């Protein structure tokens, strides 16, 4: 997914969470960016406020698959933590 038509789908109900973050799903040429990142092990499901969300179960399944296959962020033992990623500096 390097380029293409971008589509944004907003979460049903509130489009912002309690921290003001936009709740939206991003697609490039009809393919979910969030799902691609999760499946490839470049993202994780975290900081879920006031579920349910439309694709939460699907995203958790995608994350579990990447974790089982030890892809990218899941390939390093103890890199993914409850609070983020070990060794990362917050600004």
Tab-separated table of C-alpha atoms in Angstrom:
chain	number	residue	atom	x	y	z
A	1	UNK	CA	0.000	0.000	0.000
A	2	UNK	CA	2.275	2.772	-1.187
A	3	UNK	CA	-0.357	4.905	-2.876
A	4	UNK	CA	-3.963	4.989	-4.023
A	5	UNK	CA	-7.355	6.380	-3.160
A	6	UNK	CA	-7.755	7.010	0.559
A	7	UNK	CA	-11.110	6.465	2.249
A	8	UNK	CA	-11.928	7.264	5.872
A	9	UNK	CA	-14.703	5.531	7.777
A	10	UNK	CA	-15.649	7.024	11.148
A	11	UNK	CA	-16.611	4.956	14.169
A	12	UNK	CA	-20.338	4.748	14.787
A	13	UNK	CA	-21.607	7.099	17.478
A	14	UNK	CA	-18.832	9.258	18.855
A	15	UNK	CA	-16.071	10.014	16.409
A	16	UNK	CA	-13.656	10.995	19.213
A	17	UNK	CA	-12.598	9.130	22.324
A	18	UNK	CA	-12.298	10.543	25.859
A	19	UNK	CA	-8.874	11.991	24.959
A	20	UNK	CA	-10.168	13.727	21.838
A	21	UNK	CA	-8.509	11.264	19.443
A	22	UNK	CA	-10.326	10.769	16.153
A	23	UNK	CA	-11.876	7.313	15.868
A	24	UNK	CA	-11.573	6.463	12.206
A	25	UNK	CA	-10.660	3.585	9.938
A	26	UNK	CA	-8.341	4.327	7.031
A	27	UNK	CA	-8.427	2.454	3.715
A	28	UNK	CA	-6.167	2.683	0.672
A	29	UNK	CA	-7.752	1.255	-2.456
A	30	UNK	CA	-10.305	-0.464	-0.210
A	31	UNK	CA	-7.699	-2.187	1.987
A	32	UNK	CA	-7.644	-1.395	5.715
A	33	UNK	CA	-4.390	0.274	6.755
A	34	UNK	CA	-4.960	-0.674	10.394
A	35	UNK	CA	-5.535	-4.321	9.508
A	36	UNK	CA	-2.454	-4.465	7.266
A	37	UNK	CA	-0.239	-3.016	10.014
A	38	UNK	CA	-1.600	-5.470	12.579
A	39	UNK	CA	-1.303	-8.521	10.301
A	40	UNK	CA	2.285	-7.647	9.421
A	41	UNK	CA	3.256	-7.150	13.071
A	42	UNK	CA	3.918	-3.412	12.844
A	43	UNK	CA	1.143	-2.411	15.268
A	44	UNK	CA	-0.746	-3.655	18.288
A	45	UNK	CA	-4.219	-3.211	19.718
A	46	UNK	CA	-3.949	-0.962	22.777
A	47	UNK	CA	-5.455	1.898	24.730
A	48	UNK	CA	-9.031	0.865	24.083
A	49	UNK	CA	-11.451	3.296	25.737
A	50	UNK	CA	-15.173	2.579	26.011
A	51	UNK	CA	-15.558	-0.380	23.638
A	52	UNK	CA	-17.134	-1.884	21.652
A	53	UNK	CA	-15.639	-0.659	18.420
A	54	UNK	CA	-16.719	-1.926	15.032
A	55	UNK	CA	-13.562	-3.862	14.097
A	56	UNK	CA	-12.047	-4.555	17.520
A	57	UNK	CA	-12.503	-8.339	17.398
A	58	UNK	CA	-11.052	-8.526	13.881
A	59	UNK	CA	-8.070	-6.394	14.895
A	60	UNK	CA	-7.419	-8.532	17.966
A	61	UNK	CA	-7.460	-11.646	15.767
A	62	UNK	CA	-4.998	-10.002	13.346
A	63	UNK	CA	-2.712	-9.056	16.234
A	64	UNK	CA	-2.867	-12.601	17.658
A	65	UNK	CA	-1.849	-14.076	14.317
A	66	UNK	CA	1.159	-11.743	14.026
A	67	UNK	CA	2.115	-12.497	17.634
A	68	UNK	CA	1.936	-16.263	17.078
A	69	UNK	CA	4.071	-15.935	13.947
A	70	UNK	CA	6.502	-13.619	15.791
A	71	UNK	CA	6.353	-10.944	13.101
A	72	UNK	CA	8.246	-7.649	13.491
A	73	UNK	CA	7.390	-6.075	16.876
A	74	UNK	CA	6.488	-9.554	18.130
A	75	UNK	CA	9.867	-11.007	17.101
A	76	UNK	CA	11.743	-9.386	19.983
A	77	UNK	CA	11.104	-10.931	23.415
A	78	UNK	CA	9.606	-8.436	25.892
A	79	UNK	CA	9.664	-5.581	23.358
A	80	UNK	CA	5.880	-5.068	23.457
A	81	UNK	CA	4.700	-4.080	26.921
A	82	UNK	CA	1.424	-3.078	28.510
A	83	UNK	CA	2.576	0.560	28.385
A	84	UNK	CA	4.138	0.644	24.899
A	85	UNK	CA	7.446	-0.666	23.649
A	86	UNK	CA	10.558	-1.270	25.763
A	87	UNK	CA	13.508	0.827	24.759
A	88	UNK	CA	11.386	3.556	23.155
A	89	UNK	CA	11.711	7.095	24.416
A	90	UNK	CA	8.565	9.192	24.711
A	91	UNK	CA	8.809	12.855	23.791
